[in-house]
CSV table of C-alpha atoms and ligand atoms in Angstrom, one decimal:
chain,number,residue,atom,x,y,z
Q,1,THR,CA,237.6,73.6,57.2
Q,2,VAL,CA,240.5,74.6,59.7
Q,3,THR,CA,242.1,77.8,59.5
Q,4,VAL,CA,245.1,78.0,61.5
Q,5,PHE,CA,246.3,81.8,62.8
Q,6,GLY,CA,250.0,82.4,64.1
Q,7,SER,CA,253.6,81.7,63.6
Q,8,CYS,CA,256.2,80.1,61.2
Q,9,ASN,CA,259.7,80.2,61.0
Q,10,MET,CA,262.6,78.3,59.8
Q,11,ASP,CA,264.4,76.4,62.1
Q,12,LEU,CA,268.3,76.4,61.5
Q,13,VAL,CA,269.3,73.1,63.6
Q,14,VAL,CA,272.7,72.2,64.6
Q,15,TYR,CA,274.4,69.6,65.6
Q,16,VAL,CA,277.4,69.4,68.0
Q,17,PRO,CA,279.2,67.2,70.6
Q,18,VAL,CA,279.0,69.7,73.1
Q,19,ALA,CA,277.4,73.1,73.0
Q,20,PRO,CA,280.0,75.7,73.2
Q,21,ARG,CA,280.3,78.1,76.2
Q,22,ARG,CA,280.4,82.1,76.1
Q,23,GLY,CA,283.4,83.2,73.5
Q,24,GLU,CA,284.1,79.7,72.5
Q,25,THR,CA,284.4,78.8,68.9
Q,26,VAL,CA,283.5,74.7,68.0
Q,27,HIS,CA,283.4,72.3,65.1
Q,28,GLY,CA,279.8,71.2,64.7
Q,29,ARG,CA,279.0,67.6,63.5
Q,30,ALA,CA,275.7,68.9,61.2
Q,31,PHE,CA,273.2,71.7,60.6
Q,32,ARG,CA,270.0,71.3,58.5
Q,33,THR,CA,266.9,73.4,58.3
Q,34,VAL,CA,263.7,72.5,59.3
Q,35,PRO,CA,260.2,74.6,58.3
Q,36,GLY,CA,258.6,74.8,61.8
Q,37,GLY,CA,256.1,77.3,63.9
Q,38,LYS,CA,253.9,76.4,66.3
Q,39,GLY,CA,251.5,78.0,63.5
Q,40,ALA,CA,252.7,75.9,60.7
Q,41,ASN,CA,253.0,72.8,62.3
Q,42,GLN,CA,249.5,72.6,63.7
Q,43,ALA,CA,248.6,73.8,60.2
Q,44,ILE,CA,250.1,70.7,58.5
Q,45,ALA,CA,248.5,68.4,61.3
Q,46,ALA,CA,245.9,69.8,60.3
Q,47,ALA,CA,246.1,69.1,56.4
Q,48,LYS,CA,247.6,65.7,57.1
Q,49,ALA,CA,244.9,64.6,59.2
Q,50,GLY,CA,242.6,65.3,56.1
Q,51,ALA,CA,241.0,68.5,56.7
Q,52,ALA,CA,240.9,71.7,54.6
Q,53,THR,CA,243.3,73.7,56.0
Q,54,ARG,CA,244.3,77.4,55.3
Q,55,PHE,CA,247.2,79.0,57.2
Q,56,VAL,CA,247.1,82.8,57.8
Q,57,GLY,CA,250.7,84.6,58.9
Q,58,ALA,CA,253.5,86.0,57.8
Q,59,VAL,CA,257.2,85.2,56.2
Q,60,GLY,CA,260.1,87.5,55.5
Q,61,GLU,CA,261.3,88.2,52.0
Q,62,ASP,CA,264.4,86.3,52.4
Q,63,GLY,CA,264.9,82.5,50.8
Q,64,PHE,CA,263.7,81.1,54.3
Q,65,GLY,CA,260.2,82.6,53.5
Q,66,GLU,CA,259.6,80.6,50.2
Q,67,GLN,CA,260.6,77.5,51.7
Q,68,ILE,CA,258.2,77.7,54.3
Q,69,ARG,CA,255.5,78.5,51.8
Q,70,ASP,CA,256.5,75.9,49.5
Q,71,THR,CA,256.2,73.2,52.8
Q,72,LEU,CA,253.3,74.1,53.6
Q,73,ALA,CA,251.4,74.1,50.2
Q,74,GLY,CA,253.2,71.0,49.4
Q,75,THR,CA,251.1,69.5,51.9
Q,76,GLY,CA,247.9,70.8,50.8
Q,77,VAL,CA,247.8,73.9,53.1
Q,78,ASP,CA,246.3,76.5,51.4
Q,79,THR,CA,248.7,80.0,51.9
Q,80,ALA,CA,246.0,82.7,50.4
Q,81,GLY,CA,246.4,84.4,53.2
Q,82,LEU,CA,250.4,83.5,54.0
Q,83,ARG,CA,251.8,87.5,53.5
Q,84,THR,CA,255.0,88.4,52.3
Q,85,VAL,CA,256.6,91.2,54.6
Q,86,GLY,CA,260.0,92.9,54.2
Q,87,GLY,CA,262.4,91.7,56.7
Q,88,ASN,CA,263.6,88.2,57.4
Q,89,SER,CA,261.1,85.3,58.0
Q,90,GLY,CA,260.6,84.2,61.6
Q,91,THR,CA,263.9,82.0,62.7
Q,92,ALA,CA,264.6,79.4,65.3
Q,93,HIS,CA,268.5,79.2,66.3
Q,94,ILE,CA,268.6,75.2,67.5
Q,95,VAL,CA,271.8,73.6,68.8
Q,96,VAL,CA,272.0,70.4,69.9
Q,97,ASP,CA,274.4,68.5,71.7
Q,98,ASP,CA,274.8,64.8,71.9
Q,99,GLU,CA,273.5,64.6,75.6
Q,100,GLY,CA,270.2,65.3,73.6
Q,101,ASP,CA,270.0,69.1,75.2
Q,102,ASN,CA,269.1,71.8,73.1
Q,103,SER,CA,269.4,75.9,73.5
Q,104,ILE,CA,267.4,78.2,71.5
Q,105,VAL,CA,267.2,81.4,69.8
Q,106,VAL,CA,263.5,82.2,68.6
Q,107,VAL,CA,263.9,86.0,66.1
Q,108,ALA,CA,260.1,86.8,65.4
Q,109,GLY,CA,260.8,88.0,62.2
Q,110,ALA,CA,257.6,88.5,60.0
Q,111,ASN,CA,255.8,86.6,62.8
Q,112,ALA,CA,255.7,90.1,64.9
Q,113,ALA,CA,254.2,91.3,61.2
Q,114,VAL,CA,250.8,89.1,62.2
Q,115,ASP,CA,249.7,91.6,64.9
Q,116,ARG,CA,246.0,92.7,63.3
Q,117,VAL,CA,243.1,90.6,61.0
Q,118,ASP,CA,242.9,92.3,57.8
Q,119,GLY,CA,240.4,91.9,55.0
Q,120,LYS,CA,241.3,88.5,53.3
Q,121,ALA,CA,241.8,87.0,57.0
Q,122,GLU,CA,238.8,88.4,57.9
Q,123,GLU,CA,237.7,86.2,54.9
Q,124,LEU,CA,239.4,83.0,56.1
Q,125,ILE,CA,238.6,83.1,59.5
Q,126,ALA,CA,234.6,83.6,58.8
Q,127,SER,CA,234.5,80.6,56.3
Q,128,SER,CA,236.0,77.9,58.5
Q,129,SER,CA,234.5,75.9,61.1
Q,130,CYS,CA,237.2,75.2,63.1
Q,131,LEU,CA,240.1,78.8,64.1
Q,132,LEU,CA,243.4,76.9,65.8
Q,133,MET,CA,245.7,79.9,67.3
Q,134,GLN,CA,248.9,80.0,69.9
Q,135,LEU,CA,251.0,82.4,71.3
Q,136,GLU,CA,253.9,83.2,69.3
Q,137,THR,CA,252.5,85.7,67.2
Q,138,PRO,CA,251.7,89.1,68.8
Q,139,VAL,CA,248.7,88.7,71.6
Q,140,GLU,CA,246.8,91.5,69.6
Q,141,GLY,CA,246.6,89.7,66.4
Q,142,VAL,CA,245.3,86.5,68.4
Q,143,ARG,CA,242.5,88.6,70.1
Q,144,GLU,CA,241.1,90.2,67.0
Q,145,ALA,CA,241.3,86.7,65.3
Q,146,ALA,CA,239.1,85.3,68.3
Q,147,GLU,CA,236.5,88.3,67.9
Q,148,THR,CA,236.5,88.3,64.3
Q,149,ALA,CA,235.7,84.1,64.9
Q,150,ALA,CA,233.3,84.2,67.4
Q,151,ALA,CA,231.2,87.3,65.5
Q,152,HIS,CA,230.6,84.4,62.7
Q,153,GLY,CA,230.1,81.4,65.2
Q,154,VAL,CA,233.3,79.9,64.6
Q,155,ARG,CA,235.0,77.7,67.3
Q,156,VAL,CA,238.0,78.7,68.6
Q,157,VAL,CA,240.8,76.6,70.0
Q,158,LEU,CA,243.7,78.1,71.2
Q,159,THR,CA,247.3,77.1,72.4
Q,160,PRO,CA,248.6,79.5,74.8
Q,161,ALA,CA,252.3,78.4,73.8
Q,162,PRO,CA,254.5,79.7,75.3
Q,163,ALA,CA,252.3,80.3,78.4
Q,164,GLU,CA,251.9,83.8,79.4
Q,165,PRO,CA,248.3,85.8,81.6
Q,166,LEU,CA,246.2,86.1,79.2
Q,167,SER,CA,243.3,88.7,79.3
Q,168,ASP,CA,239.6,88.8,79.6
Q,169,SER,CA,238.8,90.1,77.2
Q,170,LEU,CA,240.6,87.5,75.2
Q,171,LEU,CA,239.6,84.1,77.2
Q,172,SER,CA,236.0,85.6,76.8
Q,173,LYS,CA,236.2,84.2,72.8
Q,174,VAL,CA,238.1,81.0,73.0
Q,175,ASP,CA,235.9,78.3,73.0
Q,176,LEU,CA,238.4,75.5,74.1
Q,177,LEU,CA,242.0,76.1,75.6
Q,178,VAL,CA,244.6,73.3,75.4
Q,179,PRO,CA,247.5,74.4,77.6
Q,180,ASN,CA,250.3,71.3,78.5
Q,181,GLU,CA,250.6,70.6,82.2
Q,182,HIS,CA,253.2,73.6,82.2
Q,183,GLU,CA,251.2,75.8,80.4
Q,184,ALA,CA,248.1,74.9,82.8
Q,185,ALA,CA,250.4,75.0,86.0
Q,186,VAL,CA,251.6,79.0,84.8
Q,187,LEU,CA,248.5,79.6,83.9
Q,188,THR,CA,246.7,78.9,86.7
Q,189,GLY,CA,249.6,78.8,89.7
Q,190,LYS,CA,247.8,74.5,89.9
Q,191,GLU,CA,250.3,71.6,89.5
Q,192,ASP,CA,247.2,69.2,90.0
Q,193,PRO,CA,245.7,69.1,86.3
Q,194,GLU,CA,242.8,68.2,87.4
Q,195,LEU,CA,242.6,71.4,89.8
Q,196,ALA,CA,244.0,73.3,86.5
Q,197,ALA,CA,241.1,72.1,84.4
Q,198,ASP,CA,238.6,73.3,87.3
Q,199,ALA,CA,240.3,76.5,87.3
Q,200,LEU,CA,240.8,76.9,83.2
Q,201,LEU,CA,236.6,76.0,83.0
Q,202,ASP,CA,236.1,79.5,85.1
Q,203,SER,CA,237.2,80.9,81.9
Q,204,VAL,CA,236.3,78.9,78.9
Q,205,GLY,CA,233.5,76.4,78.4
Q,206,GLU,CA,236.1,73.3,77.2
Q,207,VAL,CA,239.5,72.6,78.0
Q,208,VAL,CA,242.4,69.8,77.1
Q,209,ILE,CA,245.2,69.7,79.1
Q,210,THR,CA,248.1,67.7,77.7
Q,211,LEU,CA,250.0,65.3,79.8
Q,212,GLY,CA,252.6,63.9,77.6
Q,213,ASP,CA,252.7,60.3,77.6
Q,214,ARG,CA,249.4,59.8,80.8
Q,215,GLY,CA,247.2,60.9,77.5
Q,216,VAL,CA,245.1,64.0,77.9
Q,217,LEU,CA,242.2,65.2,79.9
Q,218,TYR,CA,239.2,67.1,78.9
Q,219,GLY,CA,236.7,69.2,80.7
Q,220,ASN,CA,233.5,71.1,79.6
Q,221,ARG,CA,231.6,73.5,81.5
Q,222,ALA,CA,228.8,71.5,81.9
Q,223,GLY,CA,230.7,69.4,84.4
Q,224,GLU,CA,231.9,66.4,81.8
Q,225,ARG,CA,235.2,65.0,82.2
Q,226,LEU,CA,237.0,62.4,79.9
Q,227,ARG,CA,240.9,61.2,80.2
Q,228,VAL,CA,241.9,59.7,76.9
Q,229,PRO,CA,245.3,57.5,77.9
Q,230,ALA,CA,248.1,58.2,75.6
Q,231,PHE,CA,248.8,55.2,73.5
Q,232,PRO,CA,252.1,53.3,73.9
Q,233,VAL,CA,254.9,53.8,71.6
Q,234,ARG,CA,258.6,54.0,71.9
Q,235,ALA,CA,258.9,57.7,71.5
Q,236,VAL,CA,262.3,58.3,68.8
Q,237,ASP,CA,261.1,62.4,68.8
Q,238,THR,CA,258.7,64.3,70.8
Q,239,THR,CA,259.1,67.5,68.7
Q,240,ALA,CA,255.7,69.4,68.1
Q,241,ALA,CA,253.6,66.2,69.8
Q,242,GLY,CA,251.6,69.0,71.2
Q,243,ASP,CA,250.9,71.0,67.7
Q,244,THR,CA,250.2,67.7,66.3
Q,245,PHE,CA,248.3,66.7,68.1
Q,246,VAL,CA,245.9,70.2,68.0
Q,247,GLY,CA,246.1,69.9,64.1
Q,248,ALA,CA,244.8,66.6,63.9
Q,249,PHE,CA,241.8,66.9,67.0
Q,250,GLY,CA,241.1,70.2,65.0
Q,251,ALA,CA,240.6,68.4,62.0
Q,252,ALA,CA,238.9,66.0,63.9
Q,253,LEU,CA,236.1,68.6,65.2
Q,254,ALA,CA,236.2,70.8,61.7
Q,255,GLY,CA,235.1,67.3,60.5
Q,256,GLU,CA,231.9,67.0,63.3
Q,257,GLU,CA,233.8,64.4,65.3
Q,258,SER,CA,232.6,64.0,68.6
Q,259,VAL,CA,234.5,65.5,70.9
Q,260,GLU,CA,235.6,61.8,72.5
Q,261,ARG,CA,236.6,61.0,68.8
Q,262,ALA,CA,238.6,64.0,68.0
Q,263,LEU,CA,240.9,63.8,71.2
Q,264,ARG,CA,241.3,59.8,70.3
Q,265,GLU,CA,242.6,60.8,67.0
Q,266,GLY,CA,245.1,63.8,68.1
Q,267,SER,CA,246.5,60.8,70.6
Q,268,ALA,CA,246.7,58.7,67.7
Q,269,ALA,CA,248.4,61.4,65.3
Q,270,ALA,CA,250.9,62.4,68.2
Q,271,ALA,CA,251.7,58.5,69.3
Q,272,LEU,CA,252.4,58.0,65.4
Q,273,SER,CA,254.6,61.3,65.1
Q,274,ILE,CA,256.5,60.6,68.0
Q,275,GLY,CA,257.4,57.1,67.5
Q,276,ARG,CA,259.5,58.3,63.8
Q,277,GLU,CA,262.3,61.2,63.7
Q,278,GLY,CA,261.3,64.7,62.6
Q,279,ALA,CA,258.6,67.4,63.3
Q,280,SER,CA,256.1,67.9,60.5
Q,281,SER,CA,257.6,65.3,58.4
Q,282,SER,CA,256.4,62.8,60.4
Q,283,MET,CA,252.6,63.9,61.4
Q,284,PRO,CA,250.7,61.5,60.0
Q,285,SER,CA,247.7,61.2,57.1
Q,286,ALA,CA,244.1,60.5,58.0
Q,287,ALA,CA,244.6,56.5,57.2
Q,288,GLU,CA,247.3,56.0,58.7
Q,289,ILE,CA,245.5,57.7,62.0
Q,290,GLY,CA,242.5,55.7,61.1
Q,291,GLU,CA,244.3,52.4,60.3
Q,292,PHE,CA,246.6,53.1,63.6
Q,293,LEU,CA,243.1,53.4,65.6
Q,294,GLU,CA,241.6,50.0,64.2
Q,295,ARG,CA,244.5,47.7,65.5
J,301,ADP,P1,253.6,69.4,74.2
J,301,ADP,O1,254.4,68.6,73.5
J,301,ADP,O2,252.9,70.4,73.4
J,301,ADP,O3,254.8,69.9,75.4
J,301,ADP,P2,252.6,66.6,75.6
J,301,ADP,O4,254.0,66.6,75.7
J,301,ADP,O5,251.5,66.6,76.9
J,301,ADP,O6,252.4,68.2,74.9
J,301,ADP,O7,252.0,66.2,74.3
J,301,ADP,C1,251.2,65.9,73.5
J,301,ADP,C2,250.4,64.7,73.7
J,301,ADP,O8,251.5,64.0,72.8
J,301,ADP,C3,249.9,63.8,74.8
J,301,ADP,O9,248.4,64.2,75.3
J,301,ADP,C4,250.2,62.7,74.3
J,301,ADP,O10,248.4,61.9,73.1
J,301,ADP,C5,250.8,62.5,73.0
J,301,ADP,N1,252.3,62.4,73.8
J,301,ADP,C6,253.5,63.2,74.3
J,301,ADP,N2,254.5,61.7,74.7
J,301,ADP,C7,254.3,60.7,74.3
J,301,ADP,C8,254.7,59.6,74.7
J,301,ADP,N3,256.2,59.6,75.0
J,301,ADP,N4,253.7,58.5,73.9
J,301,ADP,C9,252.2,58.1,73.7
J,301,ADP,N5,251.8,59.6,73.3
J,301,ADP,C10,252.5,60.8,73.8
């Protein structure tokens, strides 16, 4: 069983020929709403990849909250740990121009309330085999969830995004850190992923650095290193590639697959989702991942 502790948002996306400058009003081509946030994306990826998955987080008392809850539940994610709190759900306001460039304003909303582990969250974390977290919710809550997991022997996998310096008290409870290249460089000051992995292994037992179309680098304190190349795909939409990787990777770990197999399943899931439009809607099922790996 995978428990995801973290963020969920409604992404409010507008498509414009050219983004407005300060004080300017422009006509947009289209608007759409898409449930997202790293936590929700990882939960959907894990559930689609076949793991029993629970989500611990918060939505607001608005229509977006209901849509986010329905989307999670509709993909088979258990939402018993998803609280509804006063105020708005988390939102991401995204302007995409014809060049494909975007600018984004994120408002935490209900995600700010995910700052501690209540009784229900403790019960869910304690009874899982793997806890997936990110840094889009307050770090106090992330630290408490990591402590709860560590106390129950649950494997803690942290995606340190958005990147920020991490305290030793948090890192000491993390089993596996999964930064992308950029986040690894912010955390360690080292651009070279091999050197960044060395530095991160001073603080955590295992590290996976995702390297975009160059695949992933895994390292552990026993001195083992693995490189899994990315599967060649024509990239259509790389939104949430990292979250898809982590969700499917976590699902495989929870299913007691080897780390190497889990890395391959995560990479396959990311490649499949990148080849199709959409974020969570493009994430593959366990059957698709299995078929892809047997080709
Ligand atoms: P993030 O989305 O967090 O920045 P990455 O860009 O590193 O993360 O992508 C995560 C994983 O997705 C990679 O390690 C790789 O397995 C897969 N991936 C990313 N981009 C591509 C691509 N263009 N082709 C194939 N696989 C990719």
